[in-house]
CSV table of C-alpha atoms in Angstrom, one decimal:
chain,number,residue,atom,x,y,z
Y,1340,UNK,CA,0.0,0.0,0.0
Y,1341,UNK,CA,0.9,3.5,0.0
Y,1342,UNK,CA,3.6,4.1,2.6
Y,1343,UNK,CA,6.0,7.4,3.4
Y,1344,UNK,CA,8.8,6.1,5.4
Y,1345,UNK,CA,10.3,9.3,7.8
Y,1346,UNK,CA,14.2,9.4,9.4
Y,1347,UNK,CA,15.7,9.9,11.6
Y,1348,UNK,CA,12.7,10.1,14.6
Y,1349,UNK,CA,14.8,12.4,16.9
Y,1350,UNK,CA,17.8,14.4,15.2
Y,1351,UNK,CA,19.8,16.9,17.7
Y,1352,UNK,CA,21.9,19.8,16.6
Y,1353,UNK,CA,23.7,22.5,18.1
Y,1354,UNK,CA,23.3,26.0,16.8
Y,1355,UNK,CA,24.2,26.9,13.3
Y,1356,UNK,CA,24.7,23.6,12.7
Y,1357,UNK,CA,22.7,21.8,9.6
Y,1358,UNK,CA,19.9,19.1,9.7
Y,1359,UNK,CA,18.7,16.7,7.2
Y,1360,UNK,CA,15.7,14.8,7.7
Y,1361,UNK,CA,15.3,11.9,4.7
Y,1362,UNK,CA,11.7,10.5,3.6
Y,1363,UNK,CA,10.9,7.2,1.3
Y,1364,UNK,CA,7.7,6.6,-1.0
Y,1365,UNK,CA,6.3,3.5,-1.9
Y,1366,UNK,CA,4.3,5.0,-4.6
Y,1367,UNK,CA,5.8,5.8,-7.8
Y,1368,UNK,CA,2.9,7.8,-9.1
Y,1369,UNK,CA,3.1,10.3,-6.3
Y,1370,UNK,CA,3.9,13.3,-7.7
Y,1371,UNK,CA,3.9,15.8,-5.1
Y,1372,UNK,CA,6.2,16.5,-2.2
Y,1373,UNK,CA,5.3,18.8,0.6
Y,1374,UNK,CA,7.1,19.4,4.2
Y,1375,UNK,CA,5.4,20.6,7.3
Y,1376,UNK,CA,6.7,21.9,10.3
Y,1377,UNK,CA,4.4,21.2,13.4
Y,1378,UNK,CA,4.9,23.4,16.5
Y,1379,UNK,CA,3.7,22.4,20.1
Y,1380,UNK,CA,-0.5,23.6,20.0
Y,1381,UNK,CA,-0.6,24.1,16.5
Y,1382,UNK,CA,-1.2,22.6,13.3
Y,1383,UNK,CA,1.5,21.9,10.4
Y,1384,UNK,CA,2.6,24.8,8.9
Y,1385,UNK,CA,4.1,24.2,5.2
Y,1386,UNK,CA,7.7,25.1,4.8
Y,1387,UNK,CA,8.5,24.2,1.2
Y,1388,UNK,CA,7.5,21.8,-1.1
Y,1389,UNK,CA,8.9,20.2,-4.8
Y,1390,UNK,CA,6.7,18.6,-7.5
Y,1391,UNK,CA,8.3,15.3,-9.3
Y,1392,UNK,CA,9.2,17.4,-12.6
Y,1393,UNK,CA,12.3,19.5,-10.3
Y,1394,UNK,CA,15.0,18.0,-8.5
Y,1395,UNK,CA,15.9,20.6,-5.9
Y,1396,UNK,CA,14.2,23.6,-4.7
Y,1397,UNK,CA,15.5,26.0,-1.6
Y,1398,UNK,CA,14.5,29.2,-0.1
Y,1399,UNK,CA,16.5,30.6,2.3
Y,1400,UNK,CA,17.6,28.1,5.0
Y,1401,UNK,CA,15.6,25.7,3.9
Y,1402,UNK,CA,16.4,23.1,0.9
Y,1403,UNK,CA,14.3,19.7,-0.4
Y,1404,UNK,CA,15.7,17.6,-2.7
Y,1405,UNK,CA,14.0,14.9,-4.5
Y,1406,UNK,CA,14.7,11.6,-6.3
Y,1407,UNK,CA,12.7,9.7,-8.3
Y,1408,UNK,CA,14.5,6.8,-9.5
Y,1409,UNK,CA,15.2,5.9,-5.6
Y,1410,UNK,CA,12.0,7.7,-4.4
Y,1411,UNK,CA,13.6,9.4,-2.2
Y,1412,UNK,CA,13.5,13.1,-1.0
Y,1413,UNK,CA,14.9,15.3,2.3
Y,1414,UNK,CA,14.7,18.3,3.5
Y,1415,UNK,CA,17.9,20.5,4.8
Y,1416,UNK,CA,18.5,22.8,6.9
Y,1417,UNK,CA,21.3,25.4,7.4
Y,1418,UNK,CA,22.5,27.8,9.8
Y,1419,UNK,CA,19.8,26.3,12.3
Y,1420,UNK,CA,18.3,28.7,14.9
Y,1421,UNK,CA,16.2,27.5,18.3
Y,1422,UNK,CA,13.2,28.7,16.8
Y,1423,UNK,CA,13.6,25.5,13.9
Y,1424,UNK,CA,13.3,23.2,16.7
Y,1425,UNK,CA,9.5,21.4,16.0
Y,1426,UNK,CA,8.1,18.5,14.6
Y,1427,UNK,CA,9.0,18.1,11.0
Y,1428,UNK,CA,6.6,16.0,8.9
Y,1429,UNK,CA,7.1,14.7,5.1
Y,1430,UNK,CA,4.4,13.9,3.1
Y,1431,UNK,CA,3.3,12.4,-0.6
Y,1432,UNK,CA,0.5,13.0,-2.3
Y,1433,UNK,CA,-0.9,10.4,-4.9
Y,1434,UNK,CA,-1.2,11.6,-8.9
Y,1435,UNK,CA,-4.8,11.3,-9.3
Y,1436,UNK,CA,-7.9,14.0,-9.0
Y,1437,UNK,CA,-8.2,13.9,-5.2
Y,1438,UNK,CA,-6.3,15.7,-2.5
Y,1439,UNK,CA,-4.7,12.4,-0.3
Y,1440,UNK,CA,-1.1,13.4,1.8
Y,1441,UNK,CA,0.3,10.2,3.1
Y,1442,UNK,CA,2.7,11.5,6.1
Y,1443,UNK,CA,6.0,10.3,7.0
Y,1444,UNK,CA,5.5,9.4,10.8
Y,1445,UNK,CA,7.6,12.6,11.8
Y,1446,UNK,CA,11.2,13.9,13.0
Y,1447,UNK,CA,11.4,15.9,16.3
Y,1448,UNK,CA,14.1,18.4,15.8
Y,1449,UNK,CA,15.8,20.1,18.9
Y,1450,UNK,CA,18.5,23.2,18.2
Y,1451,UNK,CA,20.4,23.4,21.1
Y,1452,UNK,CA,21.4,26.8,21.7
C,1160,UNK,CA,-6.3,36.8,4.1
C,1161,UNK,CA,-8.1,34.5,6.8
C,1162,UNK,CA,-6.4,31.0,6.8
C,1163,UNK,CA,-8.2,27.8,7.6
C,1164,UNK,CA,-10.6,28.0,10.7
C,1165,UNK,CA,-11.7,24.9,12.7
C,1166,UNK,CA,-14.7,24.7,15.5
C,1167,UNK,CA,-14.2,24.1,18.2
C,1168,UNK,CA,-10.5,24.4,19.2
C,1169,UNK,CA,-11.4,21.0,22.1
C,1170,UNK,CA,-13.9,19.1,23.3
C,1171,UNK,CA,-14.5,16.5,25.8
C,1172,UNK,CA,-17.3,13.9,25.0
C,1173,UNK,CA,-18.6,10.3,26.6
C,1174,UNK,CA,-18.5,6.7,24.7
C,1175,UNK,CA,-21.2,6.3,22.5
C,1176,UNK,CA,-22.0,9.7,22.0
C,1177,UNK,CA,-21.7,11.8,18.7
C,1178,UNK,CA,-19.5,14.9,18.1
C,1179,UNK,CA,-19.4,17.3,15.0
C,1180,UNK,CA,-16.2,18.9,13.8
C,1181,UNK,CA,-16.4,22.3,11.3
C,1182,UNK,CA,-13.8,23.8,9.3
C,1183,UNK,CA,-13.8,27.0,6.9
C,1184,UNK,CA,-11.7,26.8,4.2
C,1185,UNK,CA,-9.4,29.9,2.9
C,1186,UNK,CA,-11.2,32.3,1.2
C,1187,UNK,CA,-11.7,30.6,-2.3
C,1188,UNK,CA,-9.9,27.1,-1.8
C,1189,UNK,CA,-12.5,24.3,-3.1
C,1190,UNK,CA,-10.9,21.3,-1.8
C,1191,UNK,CA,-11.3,20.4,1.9
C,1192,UNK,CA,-9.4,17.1,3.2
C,1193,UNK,CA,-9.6,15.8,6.9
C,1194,UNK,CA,-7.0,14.2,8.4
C,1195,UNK,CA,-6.8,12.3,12.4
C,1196,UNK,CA,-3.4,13.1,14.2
C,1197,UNK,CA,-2.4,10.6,17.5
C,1198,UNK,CA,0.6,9.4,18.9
C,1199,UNK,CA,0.5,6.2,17.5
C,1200,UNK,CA,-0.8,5.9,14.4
C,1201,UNK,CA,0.5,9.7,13.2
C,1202,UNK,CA,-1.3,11.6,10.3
C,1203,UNK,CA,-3.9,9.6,8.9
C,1204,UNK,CA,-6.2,10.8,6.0
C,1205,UNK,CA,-9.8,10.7,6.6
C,1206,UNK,CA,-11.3,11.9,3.7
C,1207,UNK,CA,-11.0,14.6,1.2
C,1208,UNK,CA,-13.7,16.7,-0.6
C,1209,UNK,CA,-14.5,19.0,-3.6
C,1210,UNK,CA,-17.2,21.1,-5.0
C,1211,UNK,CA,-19.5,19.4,-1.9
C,1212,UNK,CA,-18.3,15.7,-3.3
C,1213,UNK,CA,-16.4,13.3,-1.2
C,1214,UNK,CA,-13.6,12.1,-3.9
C,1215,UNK,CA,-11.8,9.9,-1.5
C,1216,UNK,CA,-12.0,7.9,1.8
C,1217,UNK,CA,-9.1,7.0,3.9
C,1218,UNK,CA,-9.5,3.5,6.0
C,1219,UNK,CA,-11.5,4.6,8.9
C,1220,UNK,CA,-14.8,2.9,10.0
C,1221,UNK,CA,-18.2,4.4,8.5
C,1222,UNK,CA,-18.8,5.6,12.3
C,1223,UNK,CA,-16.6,8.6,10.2
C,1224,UNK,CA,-18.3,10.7,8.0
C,1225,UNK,CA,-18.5,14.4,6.2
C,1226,UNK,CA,-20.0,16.4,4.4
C,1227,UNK,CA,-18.9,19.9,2.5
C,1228,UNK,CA,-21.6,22.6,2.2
C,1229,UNK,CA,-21.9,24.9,-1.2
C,1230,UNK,CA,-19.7,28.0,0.4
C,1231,UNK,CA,-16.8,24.8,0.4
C,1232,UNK,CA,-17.0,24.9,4.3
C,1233,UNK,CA,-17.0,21.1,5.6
C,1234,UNK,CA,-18.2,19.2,8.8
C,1235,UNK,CA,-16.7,15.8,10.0
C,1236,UNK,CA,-18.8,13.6,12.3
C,1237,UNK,CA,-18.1,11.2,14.5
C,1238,UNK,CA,-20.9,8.6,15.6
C,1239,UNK,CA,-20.5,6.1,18.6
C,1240,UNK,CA,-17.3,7.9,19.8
C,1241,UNK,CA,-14.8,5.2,21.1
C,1242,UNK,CA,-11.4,5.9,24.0
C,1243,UNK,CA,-10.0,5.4,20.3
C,1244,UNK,CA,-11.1,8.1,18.5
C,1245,UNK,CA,-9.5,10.6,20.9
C,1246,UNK,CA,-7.2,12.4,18.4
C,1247,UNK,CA,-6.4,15.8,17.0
C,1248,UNK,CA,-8.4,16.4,14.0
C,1249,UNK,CA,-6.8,18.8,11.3
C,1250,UNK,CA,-8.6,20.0,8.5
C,1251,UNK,CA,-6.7,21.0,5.0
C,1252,UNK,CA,-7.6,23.4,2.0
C,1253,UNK,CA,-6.1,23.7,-0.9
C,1254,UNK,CA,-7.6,25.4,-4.5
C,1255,UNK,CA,-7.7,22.3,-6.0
C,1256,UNK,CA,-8.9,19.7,-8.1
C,1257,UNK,CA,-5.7,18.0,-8.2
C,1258,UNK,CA,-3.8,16.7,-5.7
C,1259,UNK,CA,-0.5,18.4,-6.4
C,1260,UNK,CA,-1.4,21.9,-5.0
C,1261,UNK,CA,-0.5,23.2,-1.9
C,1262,UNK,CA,-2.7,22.2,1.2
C,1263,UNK,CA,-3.1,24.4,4.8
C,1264,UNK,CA,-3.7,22.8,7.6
C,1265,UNK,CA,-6.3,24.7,10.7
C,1266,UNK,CA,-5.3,24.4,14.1
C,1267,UNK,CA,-7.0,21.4,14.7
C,1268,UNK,CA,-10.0,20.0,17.2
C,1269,UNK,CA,-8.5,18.1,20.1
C,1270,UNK,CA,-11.2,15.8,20.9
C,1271,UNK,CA,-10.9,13.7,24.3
C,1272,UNK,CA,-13.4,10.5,24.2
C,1273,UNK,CA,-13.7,9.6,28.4
């Protein structure tokens, strides 16, 4: 079945240091690769996303990169501050009519200051 | 511009009873999707809908249901509330019809089943 596979589940770094969080798809026919960001209350706030026709995309700090042939894609990012440290989720959506994310189960990163 | 509102922001009911979730969509987005948030199981997709159509059901038990109005604001109900279905429940809009635009999430409903 469809399946988004999310790593590492914890990832620690110290200030200005840079994280990489690194997500798996089952489905080849996804097309469509958003990241959210999930602070403690709220819901997931998209940070940057990358459709299956671009390789890499980045603004600012923040970069995704994407690979079809090994379906893979992560997200980087640099110069991290404290206020990056949240809940980072990766998600897939299927190439058909419908709006369907499947979510990678989630990283929690902490920027140590 | 207003982003995605959800009623009520919690809720605490009893086993067996029934509970009703809203969500306004951004100003113009057609495309609603619902999604259940725990612990365990993660982000789970509930269901998704457009122009007042469901289009697609994620694997949840028909106690879980919806229904989008003409203005493209939606509604999710829950009948026979189990412990189980204690969750955070997010709603999404996006512009759509396809499913390769970008969605934004509400704050959620935290719903407590005791």
């Amino acid at each position: 079945g469809e399946n988004v596979e999310q790593h590492p589940s914890t990832l620690s770094v110290q200030e200005g240091d840079s994280a990489v969080i690194k997500c798996t798809y089952s489905d080849s026919a996804s097309n469509y690769f958003p990241w959210y960001k999930q602070e403690l209350g709220k819901g997931p706030q998209l940070i940057i996303d990358i459709r299956s026709n671009v390789g890499e995309k980045k603004d600012q700090r923040i970069a995704v990169t994407l690979n079809k042939t090994a379906k893979h894609f992560s997200l980087h990012i640099t110069e991290t501050q404290p206020e990056d440290s949240a809940v980072y989720f990766c998600a897939a959506s299927l190439m058909d009519s419908s709006y369907k994310l499947i979510f990678g189960s989630g990283t929690r990163l902490l920027v140590r200051p | 511009k207003a982003g995605v509102t959800q009623t009520p922001r919690y809720l605490i009911k009893t086993r067996g009873q029934q509970v009703t979730l809203s969500c306004s969509p951004i100003s113009g987005h057609r495309s609603v999707s619902w999604y259940q948030q725990t612990p365990g199981q993660g982000l789970q997709f509930l269901f998704e809908y457009f122009s007042e159509t469901q289009r697609n059901k994620g694997n949840f038990p028909g106690r879980f249901s919806g229904r989008q109005f003409s203005n493209s604001r939606s509604e999710m109900n829950v009948s026979t509330l189990e412990l189980g279905d204690s969750a955070l429940y997010l709603c999404a809009s996006s512009l759509g019809p396809g499913g390769n635009t970008e969605a934004f999430f509400g704050q959620g409903t935290r719903l407590t089943v005791v």
